[in-house]
Amino acid sequence: MTGRLDGHAEDRGRVYQALGDQHISEHHHHGRRADEVEAPQGPDSVRRPSVGRPPVVLRDRAGVLERLRASVREGQGGEAFVLYGMGGCGKTAVAYTFFDLATRECGRAGLWVNASDRASLRAGMLAVAADRGAADGELLAARNGLRPAADLVWQYLDRSQESWVLVLDNADHPEILRDGSWLRTSPRGTVVVTTRRPAARWWPGAELQYIGVLPREDAARVLRDLAPHSGTQQEAAQVADRLGRLPLALTLAGGFLSQQVLDPWTMEAYGRRLEEGAGVELIDQGADALSEEDPRHLVGLTWQLTLDAFESRGLPEATALLRLLARFAPEPLPLSLLNHDGIGAALPRARCETALRALLDQSLTELVDTGERCVQSHAVLLDSVAAATSAELAAVLHTTAVALLDAAVPAVPDAGPHDPKLRLLVPHGLALLRGAGDRTTSAAALAVVTRLAAALHRTGDYLSARETARAAADLGEGRLGTEHRLVLAAGSRTGRALFRLGEYSEAEVLLRRVHAAQERLFGTDDPDTLDSRHGLQLVLGNLGARDEAVSLLRSTVAGRRRALGADHPLTLRSRSSLLVLLSASEVVQEEDGALLSLPAECARSLGPEHTVSLGARHNHAWALYQLGRFDEAGQEIRLVSEAYRRRFGPDHPVALSARQLLSRTLVARGHVAAAVEIMTDVVVRRERGLGADHPFTVAGRRLLGDFTSKERRPPAG
């Protein structure tokens, strides 16, 4: 001991020194214990505004708030307001404050929906319907696109026992509100929309309220609200002027100033840095022309100052992480995607936690919980960071982002229950495809997004699969050309989803076109050609073109044997389809009778629980039923039905198909009442999940009618 106190700590490090004996106990508690189970996010998440940080004090919005307050007084309702202005001007802060007073002071039920894109709007509005009392089956039908989702939501809003306030936040693409007529009014509540798009044609019947930058004095007060000890009102006003008096920039600047501990910054020092940087002229231009069409440059240097501070504090990985996040969409990004070795190309994986905490501390990103723990950053921030990233570095980051998404999507999508994480990945995959800088990166992104669409398809989320694959095909076509292999594969995937949604005619046209192009470009036995051919025969079989479907399916089986091998899962799957498409006499003769032993062959090659093995047993039960071997068929399909129910849940389309076949075998054995009970349940679930007019639902309803008539028919003799 020298007697000198010379310890030093940086950031959150701590040093304890003493001249005498000391005993120090320190306890740290970080987050949830490993043995604690996180409760699932319920539909009531729409009851809380999804904003990163509530405003400390809302400045200079009294007139707008008073007009909004009048709409929620007792007996009022049926009005819609559009808060418009450039990005970062505080539209969401105004909506948040109004939401709070409407719920807290006026007793309104508050409903908050992120309307930044089609998927977020749809999910949020369906959550609103759930909050207002919609049943699970109705929501499932709406999710699958077989019941008008907007009509369902507004039906329950109109029936609401409570008066409500509905906020549609970040509606910067009003065309998605028009598609389906999501924006409506109701005497039961008040609607508030925030958007950058002020054109009145987008908002018929709504009252527009402009939200602009703050007056000088109020802008200075925002800085001092957040960092009261950093400078005088006059110094704050000078900094506010340099920041263009944009609320978002002021919030970030005030947050930066208030969080410096070891080396606190003053307003004057902050302003001096603004003047010294290469971007001073850009900020001055933004301040002088506040109506500039693209407002992102007004805040670019504010964020860059924070990034520079990361560098000076020895946290370059925080900047690297933010640049990586800027490659993705401004939507909730599952944290599990970042927790992967592939991130090492952008920043050391061991430093990712530190980097993320730094971004959270500076309000450059936020944690959100959608049932999956996610991180989300503001769109303007991400655009600004992306624009300031060099082309060389952007290429590396984009490749890294695609690799991370690739690792998050199942390598070989398999059938399974609904997985909400998959839907969260969709906007990020499409963002990577939009932002790809060259053909190689575009191709890599397109391959991942198409595989993601296949994964959604396998869970029975056919609507999301169709929308994802179609968007991917359109984007890929613009970057790679109409006849690129991956573009055609995305089109084929779209056709498969259209078929499952009951849109047979559109599916046939698309799959015929794709199959013809693939056959011409890649050959008859190319795996992609064969995949489209298998999908096309499914459509034709359901359209009644049986002979052509059989010919295509036999060709697919032969081609897959040659290209992939006899034991490949896809070969076995196509052979399994023959059990359904062929007549009883043809099944017995096909492959010299070997087709009827296909389930045992699949079990030997793939295992008895493999999805293809279960499918083969399902189709084999149908063949047995066609052959009049009803007892054997009933025993097999009952076991398959139970396996499907365990793995996929009772509402999965394949589980309902198995239950329908089980009911047929029961009728054939004289157990009509039991069959009616099963088919009644099948029809109800199909109506909820697929819609009343889906071909599968119509066929099930017809079959139920046949069973019911048999049940009522008096016994012969």
XYZ file of C-alpha atoms in Angstrom:
717
model
C 0.000 0.000 0.000
C 1.362 3.375 -0.997
C -1.362 5.353 0.750
C -2.265 6.966 -2.568
C -5.780 6.664 -4.037
C -5.017 6.173 -7.715
C -7.799 3.844 -8.986
C -9.397 4.543 -12.326
C -12.569 3.184 -13.922
C -14.281 3.783 -17.228
C -17.893 3.500 -18.364
C -19.672 1.362 -15.718
C -16.566 -0.072 -14.124
C -16.047 0.436 -10.390
C -12.919 0.735 -8.311
C -12.940 0.365 -4.505
C -9.908 1.640 -2.572
C -9.326 2.198 1.100
C -6.465 3.080 3.437
C -7.742 0.587 5.991
C -9.544 -2.723 5.968
C -12.888 -2.575 4.264
C -15.587 -5.161 3.594
C -17.791 -4.498 0.551
C -20.856 -6.481 -0.468
C -22.377 -5.790 -3.854
C -25.453 -7.428 -5.316
C -26.435 -7.346 -8.995
C -29.701 -8.513 -10.500
C -29.947 -8.546 -14.281
C -33.218 -9.490 -15.934
C -35.073 -12.736 -15.608
C -33.641 -15.881 -14.002
C -32.934 -18.802 -16.279
C -35.659 -20.856 -14.606
C -38.321 -18.184 -15.076
C -40.732 -18.550 -17.972
C -41.612 -15.484 -19.963
C -45.350 -14.998 -20.236
C -46.574 -14.925 -23.813
C -47.543 -11.562 -25.258
C -51.313 -11.343 -25.386
C -53.540 -9.414 -27.747
C -53.808 -6.626 -25.172
C -50.425 -5.358 -26.326
C -52.369 -2.882 -28.437
C -53.473 -1.235 -25.219
C -50.051 0.315 -24.708
C -48.450 2.804 -27.090
C -45.446 1.203 -28.761
C -43.125 4.168 -28.374
C -39.507 4.041 -27.292
C -39.630 6.789 -24.686
C -42.674 8.840 -23.612
C -42.163 12.620 -23.894
C -41.006 14.213 -20.647
C -43.026 17.332 -21.433
C -44.899 18.015 -24.668
C -44.086 21.514 -25.871
C -46.127 23.765 -28.186
C -48.908 21.346 -29.086
C -51.705 22.886 -27.003
C -53.947 23.827 -29.951
C -53.820 20.383 -31.523
C -54.325 18.654 -28.180
C -57.346 20.801 -27.359
C -58.966 19.901 -30.683
C -58.261 16.221 -30.053
C -59.485 16.465 -26.463
C -62.823 17.831 -27.678
C -63.359 14.667 -29.705
C -63.318 12.433 -26.618
C -65.600 14.424 -24.388
C -68.719 12.580 -23.222
C -71.103 11.882 -26.068
C -68.514 12.593 -28.762
C -67.283 10.107 -31.367
C -67.100 9.280 -35.025
C -64.184 11.567 -35.891
C -60.855 10.838 -37.565
C -57.756 13.010 -37.328
C -54.564 12.854 -39.371
C -51.424 14.248 -37.745
C -49.028 14.903 -40.598
C -45.569 16.356 -40.976
C -42.035 15.344 -41.758
C -40.259 12.532 -40.003
C -39.142 13.251 -36.459
C -41.439 16.225 -35.944
C -43.195 14.680 -32.945
C -46.416 13.312 -34.441
C -46.148 10.180 -32.325
C -45.442 12.247 -29.198
C -48.663 14.198 -29.772
C -50.604 10.974 -30.359
C -49.084 9.439 -27.212
C -50.054 12.429 -25.067
C -53.589 12.449 -26.449
C -53.848 8.663 -25.951
C -52.797 9.098 -22.317
C -55.311 11.836 -21.514
C -58.103 10.034 -23.387
C -57.561 6.840 -21.394
C -56.605 8.367 -18.057
C -58.893 11.415 -17.891
C -61.762 10.512 -20.211
C -62.037 6.788 -19.507
C -61.615 5.730 -23.130
C -60.213 2.335 -24.092
C -56.914 3.020 -25.840
C -55.839 1.004 -28.907
C -52.460 1.540 -30.589
C -51.440 0.014 -33.938
C -48.206 0.318 -35.897
C -49.332 1.022 -39.488
C -45.885 1.334 -41.067
C -46.395 -1.613 -43.435
C -49.042 -4.073 -44.520
C -47.971 -6.897 -42.199
C -47.745 -4.682 -39.091
C -51.067 -2.982 -39.851
C -52.833 -6.276 -40.421
C -51.411 -7.905 -37.296
C -52.148 -4.863 -35.150
C -55.711 -4.425 -36.367
C -56.459 -8.118 -35.846
C -55.091 -7.714 -32.319
C -57.565 -4.831 -31.924
C -60.365 -7.154 -33.021
C -59.185 -9.719 -30.466
C -59.136 -7.025 -27.781
C -62.722 -6.106 -28.665
C -63.918 -9.744 -28.432
C -63.251 -11.505 -31.760
C -62.931 -15.289 -31.487
C -59.796 -17.236 -32.382
C -61.435 -18.885 -35.364
C -62.556 -15.571 -36.831
C -59.041 -14.207 -36.426
C -57.540 -17.287 -38.080
C -59.834 -16.879 -41.075
C -58.864 -13.221 -41.382
C -55.155 -14.039 -41.071
C -55.454 -16.527 -43.923
C -57.149 -13.965 -46.135
C -60.367 -15.934 -46.398
C -62.465 -13.543 -44.384
C -62.330 -9.752 -44.881
C -59.967 -8.714 -42.103
C -60.887 -5.013 -42.079
C -64.608 -5.797 -41.928
C -64.014 -8.089 -38.960
C -62.019 -5.452 -37.083
C -64.523 -2.657 -37.649
C -67.445 -4.923 -36.844
C -66.024 -5.396 -33.351
C -65.038 -1.744 -33.008
C -68.609 -0.727 -33.850
C -69.951 -3.215 -31.281
C -67.562 -2.127 -28.535
C -69.219 -1.559 -25.179
C -66.509 0.958 -24.287
C -65.812 4.148 -26.158
C -62.296 4.006 -27.557
C -59.404 5.852 -29.134
C -57.566 4.135 -31.979
C -54.126 5.384 -33.041
C -52.683 4.243 -36.391
C -49.056 5.229 -35.999
C -46.466 5.734 -38.754
C -48.941 5.338 -41.604
C -46.416 6.559 -44.158
C -47.796 4.275 -46.883
C -51.484 5.255 -46.951
C -52.137 2.961 -49.902
C -52.062 -0.013 -47.524
C -54.826 1.606 -45.468
C -56.913 2.088 -48.585
C -56.430 -1.565 -49.595
C -59.165 -3.227 -47.595
C -60.488 0.093 -46.267
C -58.698 -0.151 -42.925
C -59.302 3.514 -42.089
C -62.938 4.085 -41.152
C -64.894 5.947 -38.524
C -67.313 4.749 -35.867
C -69.629 6.508 -33.438
C -68.000 4.410 -30.702
C -64.623 6.070 -30.939
C -62.017 8.482 -32.307
C -59.296 7.580 -34.807
C -55.905 9.311 -34.940
C -53.414 8.674 -37.748
C -49.778 9.814 -37.835
C -48.139 10.077 -41.240
C -45.670 11.943 -43.436
C -48.153 11.971 -46.305
C -50.424 15.053 -46.107
C -52.286 14.759 -49.458
C -55.996 15.063 -48.714
C -56.878 12.387 -51.294
C -55.458 9.768 -48.944
C -57.607 10.847 -46.003
C -61.210 11.427 -47.160
C -63.430 12.558 -44.327
C -60.552 13.080 -41.892
C -59.504 16.329 -40.260
C -55.845 17.099 -41.018
C -53.638 18.604 -38.326
C -50.149 19.782 -39.240
C -47.349 18.974 -36.814
C -44.243 20.985 -37.614
C -40.974 21.904 -35.950
C -41.054 23.696 -32.634
C -40.813 27.428 -32.014
C -37.348 28.509 -30.891
C -38.119 28.964 -27.221
C -40.031 25.711 -26.933
C -37.298 23.846 -28.774
C -34.752 25.186 -26.274
C -36.993 24.115 -23.396
C -37.088 20.542 -24.763
C -33.288 20.408 -24.505
C -33.359 21.798 -20.991
C -36.183 19.428 -19.968
C -33.856 16.556 -20.812
C -30.491 18.053 -19.826
C -31.268 20.852 -17.331
C -27.680 21.271 -16.093
C -25.960 21.396 -19.480
C -26.434 25.075 -20.267
C -28.543 28.212 -20.226
C -31.754 28.854 -22.100
C -29.874 30.992 -24.593
C -27.228 28.307 -25.228
C -29.968 25.718 -25.620
C -31.742 27.956 -28.122
C -28.562 28.203 -30.179
C -28.145 24.427 -30.233
C -31.845 24.026 -31.072
C -31.411 26.318 -34.045
C -28.504 24.225 -35.320
C -30.603 21.075 -34.959
C -33.413 22.540 -37.001
C -35.699 22.542 -33.944
C -36.808 19.046 -34.957
C -38.220 17.242 -31.883
C -36.500 13.946 -32.674
C -33.118 15.631 -33.029
C -33.703 17.600 -29.837
C -34.632 14.454 -27.932
C -31.502 12.642 -29.075
C -29.272 15.589 -28.335
C -30.795 16.106 -24.883
C -30.520 12.402 -24.156
C -26.856 12.404 -25.200
C -26.074 15.412 -22.988
C -27.917 14.042 -19.969
C -26.227 10.639 -20.040
C -22.598 11.735 -20.071
C -21.135 10.932 -16.655
C -17.338 10.892 -16.687
C -16.907 13.749 -19.122
C -20.144 15.765 -19.177
C -20.786 17.890 -22.235
C -22.227 21.409 -22.103
C -24.672 22.955 -24.562
C -21.865 25.228 -25.691
C -19.483 22.308 -26.340
C -22.189 20.427 -28.185
C -22.892 23.452 -30.358
C -19.183 23.931 -31.028
C -18.892 20.342 -32.251
C -21.759 20.996 -34.623
C -19.895 23.957 -36.030
C -16.590 22.105 -36.347
C -17.852 19.028 -38.156
C -17.878 18.520 -41.921
C -21.662 18.363 -41.839
C -22.205 21.853 -40.414
C -23.261 23.215 -43.781
C -25.771 20.396 -44.203
C -27.331 21.072 -40.807
C -27.474 24.816 -41.532
C -29.237 24.145 -44.828
C -31.738 21.935 -43.078
C -32.416 24.649 -40.498
C -32.873 27.270 -43.190
C -35.172 25.124 -45.345
C -37.333 23.205 -42.942
C -39.846 22.301 -45.640
C -37.241 20.333 -47.590
C -38.790 17.192 -49.071
C -36.281 14.804 -47.471
C -35.820 15.768 -43.808
C -33.376 12.988 -42.960
C -30.324 15.226 -43.289
C -31.652 17.500 -40.562
C -30.895 14.872 -37.971
C -28.066 12.997 -39.625
C -25.298 14.791 -37.792
C -27.097 14.582 -34.485
C -26.884 10.815 -34.723
C -23.368 11.037 -36.125
C -22.300 13.001 -33.066
C -23.517 10.159 -30.898
C -21.663 7.662 -33.077
C -18.513 9.781 -32.787
C -18.937 9.681 -29.016
C -19.025 5.902 -29.170
C -15.704 5.960 -31.022
C -14.141 8.350 -28.510
C -15.323 6.205 -25.602
C -13.852 3.066 -27.115
C -17.165 1.599 -28.279
C -16.755 1.289 -32.065
C -18.835 -1.892 -31.986
C -21.914 0.194 -31.117
C -21.495 2.091 -34.371
C -20.893 -1.165 -36.221
C -24.058 -2.708 -34.769
C -26.151 0.319 -35.696
C -24.805 0.196 -39.233
C -25.704 -3.471 -39.369
C -29.220 -2.790 -38.058
C -29.570 -0.179 -40.803
C -29.489 -2.964 -43.386
C -32.708 -4.413 -41.942
C -36.217 -2.951 -41.896
C -37.383 -0.528 -39.174
C -39.532 -3.299 -37.703
C -39.092 -5.559 -34.657
C -35.984 -7.678 -35.305
C -35.707 -10.863 -33.198
C -32.698 -10.627 -30.896
C -31.944 -14.275 -31.579
C -30.973 -13.259 -35.113
C -28.119 -11.132 -33.734
C -26.995 -13.816 -31.311
C -25.136 -15.823 -33.940
C -21.508 -16.366 -34.912
C -22.221 -14.913 -38.348
C -22.315 -11.429 -36.834
C -18.530 -11.633 -36.470
C -18.030 -10.214 -39.952
C -19.500 -6.908 -38.710
C -18.414 -6.833 -35.052
C -17.052 -9.306 -32.491
C -19.897 -11.450 -31.212
C -18.549 -11.133 -27.672
C -19.026 -7.347 -27.892
C -22.550 -7.458 -29.320
C -24.148 -7.241 -25.873
C -22.092 -4.162 -24.992
C -22.883 -2.575 -28.329
C -26.606 -3.156 -27.958
C -26.649 -1.707 -24.460
C -24.869 1.388 -25.749
C -27.490 1.884 -28.462
C -30.272 1.415 -25.927
C -28.669 3.894 -23.558
C -28.525 6.543 -26.288
C -32.118 5.933 -27.449
C -30.835 4.861 -30.833
C -32.852 1.667 -30.599
C -35.387 0.096 -28.264
C -36.436 -3.299 -26.997
C -39.917 -4.451 -27.959
C -41.757 -7.630 -27.116
C -44.099 -9.097 -29.713
C -44.139 -12.490 -28.061
C -40.540 -12.695 -29.284
C -37.867 -10.415 -27.766
C -36.929 -7.930 -30.464
C -34.960 -4.760 -31.077
C -36.397 -1.920 -33.165
C -34.894 1.315 -34.470
C -36.492 4.403 -35.974
C -36.750 4.401 -39.780
C -35.282 7.883 -40.191
C -32.327 6.947 -38.027
C -31.667 3.780 -40.007
C -31.973 5.600 -43.327
C -29.595 8.273 -42.129
C -27.019 5.765 -40.929
C -27.296 3.719 -44.124
C -26.811 6.827 -46.279
C -23.676 7.757 -44.340
C -22.120 4.291 -44.683
C -19.466 3.853 -47.368
C -20.314 1.594 -50.293
C -17.484 -0.806 -49.453
C -18.565 -1.190 -45.833
C -22.234 -1.366 -46.810
C -21.491 -4.366 -49.042
C -19.857 -6.232 -46.155
C -22.693 -5.351 -43.777
C -25.333 -6.388 -46.282
C -23.686 -9.740 -46.855
C -23.514 -10.219 -43.082
C -27.187 -9.309 -42.649
C -28.229 -11.790 -45.337
C -26.132 -14.495 -43.658
C -27.797 -13.792 -40.291
C -31.250 -14.001 -41.833
C -30.234 -17.178 -43.634
C -29.247 -18.755 -40.308
C -32.591 -17.725 -38.750
C -34.713 -19.410 -41.453
C -35.019 -23.219 -41.313
C -32.565 -24.776 -43.755
C -35.163 -27.334 -44.830
C -38.622 -25.998 -43.937
C -40.828 -28.699 -42.470
C -44.490 -28.854 -41.623
C -45.310 -27.624 -38.154
C -47.518 -25.388 -36.025
C -47.761 -21.613 -36.433
C -44.435 -19.895 -35.684
C -44.818 -16.117 -35.070
C -41.075 -15.575 -35.406
C -41.205 -16.426 -39.101
C -43.617 -13.597 -39.819
C -41.341 -11.151 -37.981
C -38.526 -12.013 -40.391
C -40.517 -11.146 -43.532
C -40.046 -7.330 -43.632
C -36.329 -7.756 -42.951
C -35.887 -10.228 -45.776
C -37.686 -7.911 -48.186
C -35.626 -4.951 -46.948
C -32.420 -6.869 -47.644
C -33.681 -7.693 -51.112
C -34.543 -4.044 -51.776
C -31.200 -2.811 -50.483
C -28.972 -5.333 -52.255
C -26.271 -3.553 -54.216
C -25.336 -6.212 -56.783
C -26.664 -9.351 -58.436
C -24.795 -11.703 -56.134
C -26.222 -10.180 -52.967
C -29.667 -9.892 -54.571
C -29.602 -13.585 -55.433
C -28.532 -14.556 -51.910
C -31.301 -12.459 -50.342
C -33.915 -13.779 -52.766
C -32.991 -17.384 -51.983
C -33.443 -16.780 -48.249
C -36.773 -14.953 -48.624
C -38.159 -17.676 -50.884
C -37.168 -20.281 -48.319
C -38.846 -18.158 -45.653
C -42.042 -18.187 -47.724
C -41.789 -21.988 -47.884
C -41.406 -22.133 -44.098
C -44.532 -19.994 -43.641
C -46.367 -22.267 -46.075
C -45.408 -25.356 -44.098
C -46.999 -23.922 -40.945
C -50.291 -23.380 -42.764
C -49.850 -19.594 -42.965
C -50.624 -19.604 -46.660
C -51.535 -15.926 -46.923
C -48.192 -14.762 -45.508
C -46.438 -17.292 -47.727
C -48.167 -15.927 -50.817
C -47.514 -12.272 -49.979
C -43.880 -12.947 -49.112
C -43.138 -15.049 -52.188
C -44.948 -12.659 -54.520
C -43.108 -9.612 -53.165
C -39.806 -11.478 -53.403
C -40.499 -12.509 -57.000
C -41.384 -8.936 -57.988
C -38.283 -7.469 -56.345
C -36.054 -10.212 -57.681
C -37.369 -9.744 -61.203
C -36.341 -6.092 -61.164
C -32.794 -6.955 -60.081
C -32.124 -10.317 -61.703
C -34.507 -10.569 -64.639
C -37.686 -12.489 -65.349
C -36.006 -15.788 -66.164
C -33.462 -15.973 -63.371
C -33.642 -19.339 -61.618
C -34.390 -17.844 -58.211
C -37.040 -15.481 -59.566
C -38.838 -18.424 -61.158
C -38.530 -20.409 -57.914
C -40.173 -17.544 -56.012
C -42.962 -17.488 -58.596
C -43.439 -21.232 -58.178
C -43.677 -20.801 -54.426
C -46.335 -18.118 -54.973
C -48.335 -20.539 -57.094
C -48.200 -23.227 -54.422
C -49.570 -20.795 -51.846
C -52.323 -19.642 -54.229
C -53.417 -23.267 -54.561
C -53.645 -23.730 -50.797
C -55.705 -20.535 -50.570
C -58.204 -22.048 -53.020
C -57.279 -19.691 -55.870
C -56.951 -22.541 -58.346
C -57.276 -20.625 -61.616
C -54.618 -18.058 -60.740
C -52.367 -20.805 -59.415
C -52.715 -22.785 -62.649
C -51.812 -19.804 -64.858
C -48.773 -18.913 -62.777
C -47.473 -22.468 -62.355
C -47.910 -23.270 -66.052
C -45.894 -20.196 -66.998
C -43.148 -20.872 -64.466
C -42.958 -24.584 -65.285
C -42.693 -23.915 -69.015
C -39.872 -21.413 -68.475
C -37.998 -23.741 -66.129
C -38.349 -26.690 -68.489
C -37.054 -24.607 -71.399
C -34.177 -23.044 -69.465
C -33.062 -25.815 -67.113
C -34.400 -29.052 -68.515
C -37.109 -31.594 -67.766
C -35.376 -33.210 -64.807
C -34.115 -30.060 -63.118
C -35.162 -30.041 -59.419
C -36.858 -26.634 -59.766
C -38.759 -27.769 -62.849
C -39.875 -30.889 -61.033
C -40.970 -28.880 -58.003
C -43.225 -26.672 -60.128
C -44.537 -29.738 -61.988
C -45.509 -31.366 -58.700
C -47.327 -28.198 -57.665
C -49.077 -27.899 -61.031
C -50.452 -31.434 -60.864
C -51.973 -30.675 -57.471
C -53.853 -27.741 -58.981
C -54.975 -29.665 -62.061
C -56.156 -32.593 -59.950
C -58.406 -30.262 -57.974
C -59.642 -28.560 -61.154
C -60.805 -31.902 -62.567
C -58.058 -32.284 -65.188
C -57.198 -35.712 -63.832
C -55.544 -37.250 -66.881
C -53.098 -34.372 -67.289
C -52.442 -34.346 -63.542
C -51.642 -38.085 -63.548
C -49.310 -37.660 -66.506
C -47.467 -34.798 -64.827
C -47.215 -36.653 -61.531
C -45.797 -39.798 -63.119
C -43.310 -37.633 -64.974
C -42.385 -35.939 -61.693
C -41.782 -39.270 -59.970
C -39.570 -40.492 -62.803
C -37.664 -37.219 -62.975
C -37.072 -37.068 -59.234
C -35.834 -40.654 -59.243
C -33.285 -39.743 -61.900
C -32.307 -36.348 -60.440
C -32.505 -36.956 -56.704
C -32.575 -40.706 -56.163
C -35.266 -43.181 -55.197
C -34.940 -42.555 -51.433
C -35.000 -38.763 -51.536
C -37.903 -37.260 -49.506
C -39.216 -35.365 -52.541
C -39.224 -38.516 -54.655
C -41.114 -40.370 -51.962
C -43.527 -37.455 -51.563
C -44.419 -37.499 -55.256
C -44.903 -41.267 -55.188
C -47.150 -40.782 -52.170
C -49.307 -38.367 -54.188
C -49.985 -41.167 -56.671
C -51.851 -43.012 -53.904
C -54.429 -40.205 -53.915
C -54.613 -39.314 -57.587
C -54.861 -42.833 -59.054
C -58.008 -44.934 -59.071
C -58.211 -48.093 -57.009
C -57.410 -50.339 -59.946
C -54.489 -48.120 -61.007
C -53.000 -48.106 -57.508
C -52.907 -51.900 -57.461
C -51.182 -52.032 -60.844
C -48.801 -49.082 -60.357
C -45.160 -50.122 -59.893
C -46.307 -53.757 -60.091
C -48.147 -53.301 -56.793
C -45.142 -51.849 -54.944
C -46.888 -48.506 -54.395
C -49.093 -49.984 -51.662
C -45.983 -50.763 -49.585
C -44.764 -47.148 -49.784
C -45.375 -46.304 -46.060
C -42.985 -49.058 -44.971
C -40.438 -47.875 -47.533
C -40.673 -44.296 -46.236
C -40.300 -45.457 -42.647
C -37.135 -47.373 -43.528
C -35.592 -44.468 -45.453
C -36.757 -41.464 -43.416
C -38.079 -42.783 -40.117
C -41.710 -43.365 -39.093
C -42.260 -39.826 -37.730
C -40.896 -37.962 -40.748
C -43.480 -35.658 -42.335
C -43.233 -37.512 -45.647
C -43.703 -40.853 -43.858
C -46.838 -39.562 -42.139
C -48.107 -38.193 -45.432
C -47.519 -41.544 -47.114
C -49.538 -43.295 -44.399
C -52.291 -40.693 -44.817
C -52.461 -41.257 -48.577
C -52.143 -45.026 -48.136
C -55.214 -44.951 -45.908
C -57.097 -43.215 -48.723
C -55.996 -45.922 -51.179
C -57.169 -48.611 -48.773
C -60.504 -46.829 -48.460
C -60.832 -46.718 -52.249
C -60.092 -50.444 -52.349
C -62.902 -51.153 -49.869
C -60.543 -52.207 -47.069
C -62.357 -50.001 -44.588
C -61.131 -51.511 -41.314
C -57.472 -51.203 -42.326
C -58.040 -47.686 -43.650
C -59.781 -46.607 -40.449
C -57.061 -47.948 -38.182
C -54.296 -46.264 -40.164
C -55.923 -42.873 -40.580
C -56.859 -42.739 -36.897
C -53.187 -43.090 -35.927
C -52.143 -40.525 -38.536
C -54.845 -38.114 -37.374
C -53.632 -38.332 -33.789
C -50.027 -37.733 -34.891
C -51.051 -34.676 -36.916
C -53.046 -33.273 -34.034
C -50.078 -33.593 -31.682
C -47.585 -32.023 -34.094
C -49.592 -29.362 -35.893
C -52.621 -28.654 -33.732
C -56.302 -29.357 -34.424
C -56.791 -26.519 -36.960
C -53.914 -27.267 -39.325
C -55.323 -28.049 -42.817
C -53.589 -31.433 -43.034
C -54.985 -32.447 -39.637
C -58.498 -31.589 -40.825
C -57.957 -33.563 -44.026
C -57.051 -36.644 -41.997
C -60.117 -36.202 -39.793
C -62.299 -36.015 -42.876
C -60.948 -39.325 -44.165
C -61.478 -40.850 -40.728
C -65.140 -39.845 -40.913
C -65.452 -41.550 -44.314
C -64.113 -44.812 -42.915
C -66.570 -44.616 -40.019
C -69.531 -44.230 -42.352
C -68.283 -47.147 -44.448
C -68.298 -49.285 -41.296
C -71.755 -48.148 -40.235
C -70.779 -45.610 -37.543
C -72.645 -42.706 -39.112
C -73.316 -40.717 -35.928
C -69.631 -40.675 -35.009
C -68.765 -39.607 -38.555
C -71.293 -36.737 -38.442
C -69.785 -35.506 -35.184
C -66.261 -35.495 -36.660
C -67.269 -33.834 -39.931
C -69.285 -31.183 -38.138
C -66.139 -30.222 -36.250
C -64.069 -30.315 -39.457
C -66.479 -28.007 -41.296
C -66.603 -25.534 -38.409
C -62.815 -25.375 -38.204
C -62.455 -25.016 -41.967
C -64.973 -22.192 -42.057
C -63.008 -20.391 -39.357
C -59.587 -21.048 -40.823
C -60.112 -21.159 -44.585
C -63.411 -19.379 -45.049
C -66.903 -20.554 -45.922
C -66.279 -20.453 -49.686
C -62.935 -22.243 -49.814
C -63.179 -25.367 -52.000
C -62.086 -27.577 -49.095
C -64.814 -26.107 -46.894
C -67.455 -26.506 -49.591
C -66.441 -30.136 -50.150
C -66.523 -30.838 -46.415
C -69.950 -29.268 -46.065
C -71.254 -31.374 -48.945
C -69.829 -34.525 -47.386
C -71.412 -33.646 -44.047
C -74.744 -33.277 -45.815
C -74.385 -36.755 -47.293
C -73.591 -38.209 -43.869
C -76.526 -36.450 -42.259
C -78.942 -37.763 -44.855
C -77.672 -41.303 -44.243
C -78.094 -40.844 -40.509
C -81.747 -39.882 -41.007
C -82.483 -42.626 -43.556
C -84.454 -45.532 -42.008
C -82.726 -48.925 -42.091
C -83.582 -51.200 -45.005
C -86.081 -54.059 -44.456
